[in-house]
């Protein structure tokens, strides 16, 4: 320590605030570790959709139960994070939240075939969807990254459902992902992580369209909705 | 026109038609994609979700751009204020410079810095931290240098934060509300780390002007600050990066003071300032004041 009192005070104040920050980070890290393991097990549970049609509904139910646990975890997180400092500590839960957005939207898509809205996902996690001066919420960018992850998983599902002999599913996926693709084109993305992730969407779209194409040239498409896909040129 | 071009063109055309005919009743990859895209209804709920997301993202980006602009304005003016403070040599001009610097700093606080506060009034803090931090750091540097020259003491974080609290009168119901431009402690400490560079410069300038007492003062301040930084644990990565520069500043200023002490009686002051000891030459370059 130096002889200058003012300077000493400046540094001791700074050290104090750093220490407080470290304590908060420690608490957040511990909570995140627990919640982290939940999304990992949900991911594992939902893998069944790629090889067992009948397993889908029970898997969704199981996933729903896990989301309840995640909800409790987010409630703890909400308490631990000072309401004004959401973006200061965001890095701790950012990736995890993106995975949850993906898993929740996948579950809802499997159950009802619709896209989960920002509000719905936030509601399942028990947090707010609106960004306010204070409080814990679901960041819009994390939600969008979750949707992009969903598209990658669906492109894999399209391939695997054909292997399973389900020729209807790829059409459903194709329609859904094309709609999402059209939606993402409405966003003005600057050169950030969301943009980079979006740029990879075209590969998922391509993969799905190839599956649909393969089915269509071999006449394997179901006859129930010919007007949608079998377009005469 | 190249002779035979017409034939060639026709030939290609036939090929294209042939290809087209072959696939006439079948789909191509792109046709499937196109059909799916066209078949989307305009009012689909999915597109509605994306439209609202687009609004949110655009707002955020526009705000970010506005803040970056304000931050740049603050940086430029702060640099000029620092330059003004360095330009003073004698005691009288020094006082004049300080008082001018104070008015200009106040103008900054009432102008762009207040605008940042208003812009972020209902926005979560730290969301746009990256946009504003360069401006704040430079402002802290200017403000602390000014306070050091005025009162011999560095203005504290809390005092600075209080300076950036504004009362806004609401025209409709005549109620006052207060708006704070939040300064983070990290930005303050980053600014102080830059301050060591300015103090080093000031120490060397004061040798040139023959004010050796001022030189020793600055030197001790730089040392004290550096000592303080050494004692801090768990600081951010940005700050760690700045500390190498701070250490160089300490070495430079100590070398200058050494020269003053050893050769003070022999050489004219201007020469002392111009010729630091030879071992200092290796670390003479500074990446302080880089790119903002």
PDB file of N, CA and C in Angstrom, chain A residues 2 4 6-7 10-11 13-15 17-18 22 84-85 87-88 115 117-118 131-133 139-141 143-144 147 175-176 178-180 182-184 186-190 209-210 212-213 216 229-233, chain B residues 23-29 32-33 35-37 40 44 46-47 49-51 53-54 56-58 60-61 63-64 120-127 153-154 185 188-189 221 224-225 228-229 231-235 239:
ATOM      1  N   UNK A   2       0.433   2.217  -0.721  1.00  0.00           N
ATOM      2  CA  UNK A   2       1.224   3.436  -0.842  1.00  0.00           C
ATOM      3  C   UNK A   2       0.772   4.452   0.208  1.00  0.00           C
ATOM      4  N   UNK A   4      -0.432   7.409  -0.312  1.00  0.00           N
ATOM      5  CA  UNK A   4      -1.480   8.330  -0.731  1.00  0.00           C
ATOM      6  C   UNK A   4      -2.854   7.787  -0.351  1.00  0.00           C
ATOM      7  N   UNK A   6      -5.983   8.906  -0.782  1.00  0.00           N
ATOM      8  CA  UNK A   6      -7.048   8.882  -1.798  1.00  0.00           C
ATOM      9  C   UNK A   6      -6.860   7.683  -2.726  1.00  0.00           C
ATOM     10  N   UNK A   7      -5.631   7.505  -3.146  1.00  0.00           N
ATOM     11  CA  UNK A   7      -5.364   6.391  -4.059  1.00  0.00           C
ATOM     12  C   UNK A   7      -5.617   5.059  -3.367  1.00  0.00           C
ATOM     13  N   UNK A  10      -9.292   4.459  -3.372  1.00  0.00           N
ATOM     14  CA  UNK A  10      -9.781   4.083  -4.709  1.00  0.00           C
ATOM     15  C   UNK A  10      -9.595   2.587  -4.913  1.00  0.00           C
ATOM     16  N   UNK A  11      -8.406   2.114  -4.543  1.00  0.00           N
ATOM     17  CA  UNK A  11      -8.137   0.696  -4.795  1.00  0.00           C
ATOM     18  C   UNK A  11      -8.847  -0.228  -3.828  1.00  0.00           C
ATOM     19  N   UNK A  13     -11.764   0.346  -2.520  1.00  0.00           N
ATOM     20  CA  UNK A  13     -13.149   0.285  -3.012  1.00  0.00           C
ATOM     21  C   UNK A  13     -13.265  -0.671  -4.190  1.00  0.00           C
ATOM     22  N   UNK A  14     -12.299  -0.531  -5.083  1.00  0.00           N
ATOM     23  CA  UNK A  14     -12.328  -1.356  -6.286  1.00  0.00           C
ATOM     24  C   UNK A  14     -12.224  -2.832  -5.918  1.00  0.00           C
ATOM     25  N   UNK A  15     -11.311  -3.119  -4.995  1.00  0.00           N
ATOM     26  CA  UNK A  15     -11.137  -4.513  -4.578  1.00  0.00           C
ATOM     27  C   UNK A  15     -12.420  -5.047  -3.952  1.00  0.00           C
ATOM     28  N   UNK A  17     -15.498  -4.107  -4.602  1.00  0.00           N
ATOM     29  CA  UNK A  17     -16.525  -4.393  -5.611  1.00  0.00           C
ATOM     30  C   UNK A  17     -16.145  -5.627  -6.418  1.00  0.00           C
ATOM     31  N   UNK A  18     -14.849  -5.811  -6.633  1.00  0.00           N
ATOM     32  CA  UNK A  18     -14.428  -7.029  -7.347  1.00  0.00           C
ATOM     33  C   UNK A  18     -14.764  -8.277  -6.538  1.00  0.00           C
ATOM     34  N   UNK A  22     -17.134 -11.369  -7.557  1.00  0.00           N
ATOM     35  CA  UNK A  22     -16.674 -12.759  -7.575  1.00  0.00           C
ATOM     36  C   UNK A  22     -17.622 -13.671  -6.811  1.00  0.00           C
ATOM     37  N   UNK A  84     -30.426  -5.547 -11.909  1.00  0.00           N
ATOM     38  CA  UNK A  84     -29.947  -4.609 -12.922  1.00  0.00           C
ATOM     39  C   UNK A  84     -28.808  -5.187 -13.754  1.00  0.00           C
ATOM     40  N   UNK A  85     -28.265  -6.305 -13.319  1.00  0.00           N
ATOM     41  CA  UNK A  85     -27.007  -6.762 -13.934  1.00  0.00           C
ATOM     42  C   UNK A  85     -27.151  -7.968 -14.859  1.00  0.00           C
ATOM     43  N   UNK A  87     -27.132  -8.386 -18.051  1.00  0.00           N
ATOM     44  CA  UNK A  87     -26.166  -8.512 -19.148  1.00  0.00           C
ATOM     45  C   UNK A  87     -24.718  -8.541 -18.674  1.00  0.00           C
ATOM     46  N   UNK A  88     -24.507  -8.217 -17.406  1.00  0.00           N
ATOM     47  CA  UNK A  88     -23.146  -8.292 -16.896  1.00  0.00           C
ATOM     48  C   UNK A  88     -22.726  -9.752 -16.743  1.00  0.00           C
ATOM     49  N   UNK A 115     -44.557 -23.767 -34.075  1.00  0.00           N
ATOM     50  CA  UNK A 115     -43.351 -23.141 -33.560  1.00  0.00           C
ATOM     51  C   UNK A 115     -43.661 -22.443 -32.240  1.00  0.00           C
ATOM     52  N   UNK A 117     -43.487 -19.731 -29.525  1.00  0.00           N
ATOM     53  CA  UNK A 117     -43.165 -18.300 -29.572  1.00  0.00           C
ATOM     54  C   UNK A 117     -42.191 -17.962 -28.442  1.00  0.00           C
ATOM     55  N   UNK A 118     -41.626 -16.785 -28.577  1.00  0.00           N
ATOM     56  CA  UNK A 118     -40.695 -16.276 -27.566  1.00  0.00           C
ATOM     57  C   UNK A 118     -41.351 -16.317 -26.185  1.00  0.00           C
ATOM     58  N   UNK A 131     -37.814  -7.458 -22.324  1.00  0.00           N
ATOM     59  CA  UNK A 131     -36.565  -6.890 -21.828  1.00  0.00           C
ATOM     60  C   UNK A 131     -36.886  -5.584 -21.128  1.00  0.00           C
ATOM     61  N   UNK A 132     -36.597  -5.539 -19.855  1.00  0.00           N
ATOM     62  CA  UNK A 132     -36.868  -4.320 -19.106  1.00  0.00           C
ATOM     63  C   UNK A 132     -35.606  -3.846 -18.424  1.00  0.00           C
ATOM     64  N   UNK A 133     -35.697  -2.664 -17.860  1.00  0.00           N
ATOM     65  CA  UNK A 133     -34.530  -2.084 -17.184  1.00  0.00           C
ATOM     66  C   UNK A 133     -34.001  -3.040 -16.102  1.00  0.00           C
ATOM     67  N   UNK A 139     -33.527 -13.496 -23.395  1.00  0.00           N
ATOM     68  CA  UNK A 139     -33.027 -12.595 -24.422  1.00  0.00           C
ATOM     69  C   UNK A 139     -33.482 -13.073 -25.798  1.00  0.00           C
ATOM     70  N   UNK A 140     -33.904 -12.109 -26.612  1.00  0.00           N
ATOM     71  CA  UNK A 140     -34.455 -12.452 -27.926  1.00  0.00           C
ATOM     72  C   UNK A 140     -33.430 -13.185 -28.800  1.00  0.00           C
ATOM     73  N   UNK A 141     -32.162 -12.798 -28.674  1.00  0.00           N
ATOM     74  CA  UNK A 141     -31.144 -13.441 -29.512  1.00  0.00           C
ATOM     75  C   UNK A 141     -30.951 -14.901 -29.125  1.00  0.00           C
ATOM     76  N   UNK A 143     -33.226 -16.820 -27.902  1.00  0.00           N
ATOM     77  CA  UNK A 143     -34.388 -17.534 -28.435  1.00  0.00           C
ATOM     78  C   UNK A 143     -34.184 -17.866 -29.913  1.00  0.00           C
ATOM     79  N   UNK A 144     -33.686 -16.900 -30.664  1.00  0.00           N
ATOM     80  CA  UNK A 144     -33.501 -17.114 -32.105  1.00  0.00           C
ATOM     81  C   UNK A 144     -32.421 -18.154 -32.369  1.00  0.00           C
ATOM     82  N   UNK A 147     -33.930 -21.473 -32.078  1.00  0.00           N
ATOM     83  CA  UNK A 147     -34.686 -21.894 -33.260  1.00  0.00           C
ATOM     84  C   UNK A 147     -33.763 -22.421 -34.353  1.00  0.00           C
ATOM     85  N   UNK A 175     -41.683 -27.991 -44.840  1.00  0.00           N
ATOM     86  CA  UNK A 175     -42.578 -26.836 -44.831  1.00  0.00           C
ATOM     87  C   UNK A 175     -42.237 -25.926 -43.647  1.00  0.00           C
ATOM     88  N   UNK A 176     -42.046 -26.555 -42.502  1.00  0.00           N
ATOM     89  CA  UNK A 176     -41.765 -25.800 -41.278  1.00  0.00           C
ATOM     90  C   UNK A 176     -40.445 -25.034 -41.380  1.00  0.00           C
ATOM     91  N   UNK A 178     -38.755 -24.233 -44.034  1.00  0.00           N
ATOM     92  CA  UNK A 178     -38.806 -23.174 -45.056  1.00  0.00           C
ATOM     93  C   UNK A 178     -39.473 -21.927 -44.495  1.00  0.00           C
ATOM     94  N   UNK A 179     -40.473 -22.152 -43.676  1.00  0.00           N
ATOM     95  CA  UNK A 179     -41.168 -21.018 -43.085  1.00  0.00           C
ATOM     96  C   UNK A 179     -40.229 -20.261 -42.134  1.00  0.00           C
ATOM     97  N   UNK A 180     -39.488 -21.027 -41.359  1.00  0.00           N
ATOM     98  CA  UNK A 180     -38.516 -20.406 -40.466  1.00  0.00           C
ATOM     99  C   UNK A 180     -37.445 -19.659 -41.255  1.00  0.00           C
ATOM    100  N   UNK A 182     -37.772 -18.351 -44.192  1.00  0.00           N
ATOM    101  CA  UNK A 182     -38.366 -17.097 -44.668  1.00  0.00           C
ATOM    102  C   UNK A 182     -38.420 -16.081 -43.534  1.00  0.00           C
ATOM    103  N   UNK A 183     -38.726 -16.565 -42.329  1.00  0.00           N
ATOM    104  CA  UNK A 183     -38.801 -15.666 -41.182  1.00  0.00           C
ATOM    105  C   UNK A 183     -37.454 -15.037 -40.876  1.00  0.00           C
ATOM    106  N   UNK A 184     -36.411 -15.843 -40.870  1.00  0.00           N
ATOM    107  CA  UNK A 184     -35.083 -15.313 -40.544  1.00  0.00           C
ATOM    108  C   UNK A 184     -34.623 -14.287 -41.561  1.00  0.00           C
ATOM    109  N   UNK A 186     -36.319 -12.010 -42.641  1.00  0.00           N
ATOM    110  CA  UNK A 186     -36.914 -10.707 -42.304  1.00  0.00           C
ATOM    111  C   UNK A 186     -36.034  -9.930 -41.341  1.00  0.00           C
ATOM    112  N   UNK A 187     -35.094 -10.608 -40.705  1.00  0.00           N
ATOM    113  CA  UNK A 187     -34.273  -9.942 -39.688  1.00  0.00           C
ATOM    114  C   UNK A 187     -33.078  -9.266 -40.337  1.00  0.00           C
ATOM    115  N   UNK A 188     -32.765  -8.081 -39.837  1.00  0.00           N
ATOM    116  CA  UNK A 188     -31.527  -7.433 -40.267  1.00  0.00           C
ATOM    117  C   UNK A 188     -30.437  -7.858 -39.315  1.00  0.00           C
ATOM    118  N   UNK A 189     -29.690  -8.854 -39.709  1.00  0.00           N
ATOM    119  CA  UNK A 189     -28.662  -9.317 -38.783  1.00  0.00           C
ATOM    120  C   UNK A 189     -27.362  -8.617 -39.092  1.00  0.00           C
ATOM    121  N   UNK A 190     -26.739  -8.114 -38.059  1.00  0.00           N
ATOM    122  CA  UNK A 190     -25.411  -7.557 -38.285  1.00  0.00           C
ATOM    123  C   UNK A 190     -24.391  -8.671 -38.117  1.00  0.00           C
ATOM    124  N   UNK A 209     -34.283 -30.401 -48.212  1.00  0.00           N
ATOM    125  CA  UNK A 209     -34.818 -30.381 -49.574  1.00  0.00           C
ATOM    126  C   UNK A 209     -34.302 -31.561 -50.385  1.00  0.00           C
ATOM    127  N   UNK A 210     -33.098 -31.956 -50.130  1.00  0.00           N
ATOM    128  CA  UNK A 210     -32.575 -33.129 -50.834  1.00  0.00           C
ATOM    129  C   UNK A 210     -33.371 -34.377 -50.492  1.00  0.00           C
ATOM    130  N   UNK A 212     -36.519 -34.447 -49.541  1.00  0.00           N
ATOM    131  CA  UNK A 212     -37.822 -34.328 -50.205  1.00  0.00           C
ATOM    132  C   UNK A 212     -37.679 -34.618 -51.693  1.00  0.00           C
ATOM    133  N   UNK A 213     -36.606 -34.137 -52.289  1.00  0.00           N
ATOM    134  CA  UNK A 213     -36.360 -34.359 -53.711  1.00  0.00           C
ATOM    135  C   UNK A 213     -36.205 -35.846 -54.005  1.00  0.00           C
ATOM    136  N   UNK A 216     -39.475 -37.422 -53.915  1.00  0.00           N
ATOM    137  CA  UNK A 216     -40.405 -37.048 -54.979  1.00  0.00           C
ATOM    138  C   UNK A 216     -40.022 -37.687 -56.310  1.00  0.00           C
ATOM    139  N   UNK A 229     -46.533 -30.247 -52.573  1.00  0.00           N
ATOM    140  CA  UNK A 229     -45.144 -30.475 -52.920  1.00  0.00           C
ATOM    141  C   UNK A 229     -44.931 -30.893 -54.368  1.00  0.00           C
ATOM    142  N   UNK A 230     -45.831 -31.735 -54.872  1.00  0.00           N
ATOM    143  CA  UNK A 230     -45.602 -32.215 -56.240  1.00  0.00           C
ATOM    144  C   UNK A 230     -46.051 -31.111 -57.192  1.00  0.00           C
ATOM    145  N   UNK A 231     -45.141 -30.225 -57.443  1.00  0.00           N
ATOM    146  CA  UNK A 231     -45.496 -29.097 -58.291  1.00  0.00           C
ATOM    147  C   UNK A 231     -45.168 -29.423 -59.737  1.00  0.00           C
ATOM    148  N   UNK A 232     -46.105 -29.200 -60.617  1.00  0.00           N
ATOM    149  CA  UNK A 232     -45.862 -29.442 -62.037  1.00  0.00           C
ATOM    150  C   UNK A 232     -45.147 -28.240 -62.620  1.00  0.00           C
ATOM    151  N   UNK A 233     -44.068 -28.509 -63.328  1.00  0.00           N
ATOM    152  CA  UNK A 233     -43.393 -27.357 -63.911  1.00  0.00           C
ATOM    153  C   UNK A 233     -43.722 -27.251 -65.393  1.00  0.00           C
TER     154      UNK A 233
ATOM    155  N   UNK B  23     -36.771 -33.082 -67.875  1.00  0.00           N
ATOM    156  CA  UNK B  23     -37.215 -32.995 -66.475  1.00  0.00           C
ATOM    157  C   UNK B  23     -38.599 -32.403 -66.369  1.00  0.00           C
ATOM    158  N   UNK B  24     -39.252 -32.355 -67.493  1.00  0.00           N
ATOM    159  CA  UNK B  24     -40.485 -31.599 -67.565  1.00  0.00           C
ATOM    160  C   UNK B  24     -41.474 -31.981 -66.461  1.00  0.00           C
ATOM    161  N   UNK B  25     -41.645 -33.271 -66.284  1.00  0.00           N
ATOM    162  CA  UNK B  25     -42.666 -33.687 -65.324  1.00  0.00           C
ATOM    163  C   UNK B  25     -42.096 -33.984 -63.948  1.00  0.00           C
ATOM    164  N   UNK B  26     -40.847 -33.602 -63.787  1.00  0.00           N
ATOM    165  CA  UNK B  26     -40.253 -33.853 -62.482  1.00  0.00           C
ATOM    166  C   UNK B  26     -39.822 -32.553 -61.847  1.00  0.00           C
ATOM    167  N   UNK B  27     -39.447 -32.663 -60.582  1.00  0.00           N
ATOM    168  CA  UNK B  27     -39.068 -31.451 -59.883  1.00  0.00           C
ATOM    169  C   UNK B  27     -37.564 -31.344 -59.777  1.00  0.00           C
ATOM    170  N   UNK B  28     -37.105 -30.147 -59.681  1.00  0.00           N
ATOM    171  CA  UNK B  28     -35.702 -29.956 -59.345  1.00  0.00           C
ATOM    172  C   UNK B  28     -35.644 -29.490 -57.895  1.00  0.00           C
ATOM    173  N   UNK B  29     -34.434 -29.521 -57.384  1.00  0.00           N
ATOM    174  CA  UNK B  29     -34.243 -29.121 -55.991  1.00  0.00           C
ATOM    175  C   UNK B  29     -34.751 -27.697 -55.766  1.00  0.00           C
ATOM    176  N   UNK B  32     -38.589 -27.229 -55.777  1.00  0.00           N
ATOM    177  CA  UNK B  32     -39.230 -27.609 -54.518  1.00  0.00           C
ATOM    178  C   UNK B  32     -39.105 -26.476 -53.515  1.00  0.00           C
ATOM    179  N   UNK B  33     -37.885 -25.944 -53.404  1.00  0.00           N
ATOM    180  CA  UNK B  33     -37.642 -24.871 -52.442  1.00  0.00           C
ATOM    181  C   UNK B  33     -38.513 -23.673 -52.762  1.00  0.00           C
ATOM    182  N   UNK B  35     -41.316 -23.547 -54.491  1.00  0.00           N
ATOM    183  CA  UNK B  35     -42.735 -23.813 -54.245  1.00  0.00           C
ATOM    184  C   UNK B  35     -43.073 -23.677 -52.759  1.00  0.00           C
ATOM    185  N   UNK B  36     -42.211 -24.238 -51.939  1.00  0.00           N
ATOM    186  CA  UNK B  36     -42.481 -24.170 -50.497  1.00  0.00           C
ATOM    187  C   UNK B  36     -42.491 -22.722 -50.026  1.00  0.00           C
ATOM    188  N   UNK B  37     -41.520 -21.958 -50.527  1.00  0.00           N
ATOM    189  CA  UNK B  37     -41.436 -20.565 -50.090  1.00  0.00           C
ATOM    190  C   UNK B  37     -42.657 -19.782 -50.541  1.00  0.00           C
ATOM    191  N   UNK B  40     -46.084 -20.107 -48.637  1.00  0.00           N
ATOM    192  CA  UNK B  40     -46.249 -19.549 -47.289  1.00  0.00           C
ATOM    193  C   UNK B  40     -47.306 -18.453 -47.286  1.00  0.00           C
ATOM    194  N   UNK B  44     -48.879 -15.839 -41.726  1.00  0.00           N
ATOM    195  CA  UNK B  44     -48.607 -17.007 -40.889  1.00  0.00           C
ATOM    196  C   UNK B  44     -48.103 -16.564 -39.524  1.00  0.00           C
ATOM    197  N   UNK B  46     -45.866 -17.773 -37.720  1.00  0.00           N
ATOM    198  CA  UNK B  46     -44.406 -17.812 -37.621  1.00  0.00           C
ATOM    199  C   UNK B  46     -43.813 -16.502 -38.129  1.00  0.00           C
ATOM    200  N   UNK B  47     -44.295 -16.054 -39.278  1.00  0.00           N
ATOM    201  CA  UNK B  47     -43.759 -14.795 -39.808  1.00  0.00           C
ATOM    202  C   UNK B  47     -44.071 -13.636 -38.862  1.00  0.00           C
ATOM    203  N   UNK B  49     -44.173 -13.760 -35.646  1.00  0.00           N
ATOM    204  CA  UNK B  49     -43.169 -13.809 -34.571  1.00  0.00           C
ATOM    205  C   UNK B  49     -41.862 -13.174 -35.045  1.00  0.00           C
ATOM    206  N   UNK B  50     -41.483 -13.512 -36.270  1.00  0.00           N
ATOM    207  CA  UNK B  50     -40.216 -12.974 -36.770  1.00  0.00           C
ATOM    208  C   UNK B  50     -40.296 -11.475 -37.015  1.00  0.00           C
ATOM    209  N   UNK B  51     -41.479 -11.032 -37.423  1.00  0.00           N
ATOM    210  CA  UNK B  51     -41.600  -9.584 -37.633  1.00  0.00           C
ATOM    211  C   UNK B  51     -41.388  -8.837 -36.321  1.00  0.00           C
ATOM    212  N   UNK B  53     -39.710  -9.951 -33.783  1.00  0.00           N
ATOM    213  CA  UNK B  53     -38.295 -10.101 -33.412  1.00  0.00           C
ATOM    214  C   UNK B  53     -37.437  -9.113 -34.188  1.00  0.00           C
ATOM    215  N   UNK B  54     -37.802  -8.901 -35.465  1.00  0.00           N
ATOM    216  CA  UNK B  54     -37.025  -7.976 -36.290  1.00  0.00           C
ATOM    217  C   UNK B  54     -37.073  -6.570 -35.707  1.00  0.00           C
ATOM    218  N   UNK B  56     -37.491  -5.765 -32.572  1.00  0.00           N
ATOM    219  CA  UNK B  56     -36.661  -5.721 -31.364  1.00  0.00           C
ATOM    220  C   UNK B  56     -35.174  -5.637 -31.708  1.00  0.00           C
ATOM    221  N   UNK B  57     -34.767  -6.468 -32.656  1.00  0.00           N
ATOM    222  CA  UNK B  57     -33.342  -6.479 -33.016  1.00  0.00           C
ATOM    223  C   UNK B  57     -32.929  -5.151 -33.642  1.00  0.00           C
ATOM    224  N   UNK B  58     -33.797  -4.600 -34.497  1.00  0.00           N
ATOM    225  CA  UNK B  58     -33.462  -3.322 -35.128  1.00  0.00           C
ATOM    226  C   UNK B  58     -33.318  -2.216 -34.102  1.00  0.00           C
ATOM    227  N   UNK B  60     -32.463  -2.474 -31.065  1.00  0.00           N
ATOM    228  CA  UNK B  60     -31.234  -2.687 -30.320  1.00  0.00           C
ATOM    229  C   UNK B  60     -30.032  -2.223 -31.136  1.00  0.00           C
ATOM    230  N   UNK B  61     -30.030  -2.570 -32.413  1.00  0.00           N
ATOM    231  CA  UNK B  61     -28.890  -2.192 -33.251  1.00  0.00           C
ATOM    232  C   UNK B  61     -28.804  -0.689 -33.453  1.00  0.00           C
ATOM    233  N   UNK B  63     -29.921   1.631 -31.523  1.00  0.00           N
ATOM    234  CA  UNK B  63     -29.497   2.245 -30.280  1.00  0.00           C
ATOM    235  C   UNK B  63     -27.992   2.089 -30.121  1.00  0.00           C
ATOM    236  N   UNK B  64     -27.510   0.912 -30.427  1.00  0.00           N
ATOM    237  CA  UNK B  64     -26.075   0.642 -30.311  1.00  0.00           C
ATOM    238  C   UNK B  64     -25.290   1.622 -31.177  1.00  0.00           C
ATOM    239  N   UNK B 120     -30.222   5.323 -22.339  1.00  0.00           N
ATOM    240  CA  UNK B 120     -30.220   4.046 -21.625  1.00  0.00           C
ATOM    241  C   UNK B 120     -31.162   4.042 -20.420  1.00  0.00           C
ATOM    242  N   UNK B 121     -31.995   5.066 -20.339  1.00  0.00           N
ATOM    243  CA  UNK B 121     -32.805   5.207 -19.136  1.00  0.00           C
ATOM    244  C   UNK B 121     -33.637   3.955 -18.847  1.00  0.00           C
ATOM    245  N   UNK B 122     -34.255   3.412 -19.885  1.00  0.00           N
ATOM    246  CA  UNK B 122     -35.120   2.248 -19.657  1.00  0.00           C
ATOM    247  C   UNK B 122     -34.540   0.962 -20.231  1.00  0.00           C
ATOM    248  N   UNK B 123     -33.253   0.963 -20.393  1.00  0.00           N
ATOM    249  CA  UNK B 123     -32.582  -0.177 -21.013  1.00  0.00           C
ATOM    250  C   UNK B 123     -31.738  -0.861 -19.946  1.00  0.00           C
ATOM    251  N   UNK B 124     -31.686  -2.177 -19.953  1.00  0.00           N
ATOM    252  CA  UNK B 124     -30.843  -2.857 -18.967  1.00  0.00           C
ATOM    253  C   UNK B 124     -29.399  -2.377 -19.072  1.00  0.00           C
ATOM    254  N   UNK B 125     -28.777  -2.167 -17.929  1.00  0.00           N
ATOM    255  CA  UNK B 125     -27.387  -1.728 -17.989  1.00  0.00           C
ATOM    256  C   UNK B 125     -26.516  -2.880 -18.494  1.00  0.00           C
ATOM    257  N   UNK B 126     -25.361  -2.563 -18.949  1.00  0.00           N
ATOM    258  CA  UNK B 126     -24.375  -3.505 -19.479  1.00  0.00           C
ATOM    259  C   UNK B 126     -24.736  -4.061 -20.848  1.00  0.00           C
ATOM    260  N   UNK B 127     -25.992  -3.880 -21.302  1.00  0.00           N
ATOM    261  CA  UNK B 127     -26.330  -4.417 -22.626  1.00  0.00           C
ATOM    262  C   UNK B 127     -25.487  -3.731 -23.696  1.00  0.00           C
ATOM    263  N   UNK B 153      -5.494  15.856  -6.053  1.00  0.00           N
ATOM    264  CA  UNK B 153      -6.072  14.576  -5.692  1.00  0.00           C
ATOM    265  C   UNK B 153      -6.891  14.011  -6.854  1.00  0.00           C
ATOM    266  N   UNK B 154      -6.967  12.714  -6.889  1.00  0.00           N
ATOM    267  CA  UNK B 154      -7.743  12.086  -7.947  1.00  0.00           C
ATOM    268  C   UNK B 154      -9.198  12.011  -7.512  1.00  0.00           C
ATOM    269  N   UNK B 185     -17.423   0.742 -12.509  1.00  0.00           N
ATOM    270  CA  UNK B 185     -16.167   0.891 -11.789  1.00  0.00           C
ATOM    271  C   UNK B 185     -14.995   0.365 -12.633  1.00  0.00           C
ATOM    272  N   UNK B 188     -13.921   3.063 -14.877  1.00  0.00           N
ATOM    273  CA  UNK B 188     -13.188   4.051 -14.093  1.00  0.00           C
ATOM    274  C   UNK B 188     -11.744   3.592 -13.894  1.00  0.00           C
ATOM    275  N   UNK B 189     -11.575   2.322 -13.510  1.00  0.00           N
ATOM    276  CA  UNK B 189     -10.224   1.822 -13.265  1.00  0.00           C
ATOM    277  C   UNK B 189      -9.415   1.742 -14.562  1.00  0.00           C
ATOM    278  N   UNK B 221       2.843   9.803  -7.914  1.00  0.00           N
ATOM    279  CA  UNK B 221       1.466   9.406  -8.215  1.00  0.00           C
ATOM    280  C   UNK B 221       1.417   8.164  -9.106  1.00  0.00           C
ATOM    281  N   UNK B 224       2.297   5.229  -7.028  1.00  0.00           N
ATOM    282  CA  UNK B 224       1.203   4.842  -6.128  1.00  0.00           C
ATOM    283  C   UNK B 224       0.122   4.086  -6.883  1.00  0.00           C
ATOM    284  N   UNK B 225      -0.210   4.601  -8.058  1.00  0.00           N
ATOM    285  CA  UNK B 225      -1.256   3.938  -8.838  1.00  0.00           C
ATOM    286  C   UNK B 225      -0.814   2.534  -9.234  1.00  0.00           C
ATOM    287  N   UNK B 228      -1.059   0.234  -6.425  1.00  0.00           N
ATOM    288  CA  UNK B 228      -2.455  -0.134  -6.215  1.00  0.00           C
ATOM    289  C   UNK B 228      -2.881  -1.247  -7.144  1.00  0.00           C
ATOM    290  N   UNK B 229      -2.552  -1.108  -8.417  1.00  0.00           N
ATOM    291  CA  UNK B 229      -2.953  -2.135  -9.387  1.00  0.00           C
ATOM    292  C   UNK B 229      -2.327  -3.483  -9.077  1.00  0.00           C
ATOM    293  N   UNK B 231      -1.815  -4.711  -6.260  1.00  0.00           N
ATOM    294  CA  UNK B 231      -2.488  -5.364  -5.144  1.00  0.00           C
ATOM    295  C   UNK B 231      -3.862  -5.913  -5.472  1.00  0.00           C
ATOM    296  N   UNK B 232      -4.399  -5.546  -6.637  1.00  0.00           N
ATOM    297  CA  UNK B 232      -5.769  -5.942  -6.962  1.00  0.00           C
ATOM    298  C   UNK B 232      -5.797  -7.376  -7.471  1.00  0.00           C
ATOM    299  N   UNK B 233      -6.722  -8.159  -6.948  1.00  0.00           N
ATOM    300  CA  UNK B 233      -6.861  -9.522  -7.486  1.00  0.00           C
ATOM    301  C   UNK B 233      -8.210  -9.667  -8.169  1.00  0.00           C
ATOM    302  N   UNK B 234      -8.208 -10.471  -9.203  1.00  0.00           N
ATOM    303  CA  UNK B 234      -9.469 -10.808  -9.875  1.00  0.00           C
ATOM    304  C   UNK B 234     -10.017  -9.721 -10.763  1.00  0.00           C
ATOM    305  N   UNK B 235      -9.137  -8.911 -11.372  1.00  0.00           N
ATOM    306  CA  UNK B 235      -9.672  -7.861 -12.237  1.00  0.00           C
ATOM    307  C   UNK B 235      -9.871  -8.376 -13.664  1.00  0.00           C
ATOM    308  N   UNK B 239      -8.340  -4.941 -18.160  1.00  0.00           N
ATOM    309  CA  UNK B 239      -7.473  -4.234 -17.226  1.00  0.00           C
ATOM    310  C   UNK B 239      -6.091  -4.890 -17.181  1.00  0.00           C
TER     311      UNK B 239
END
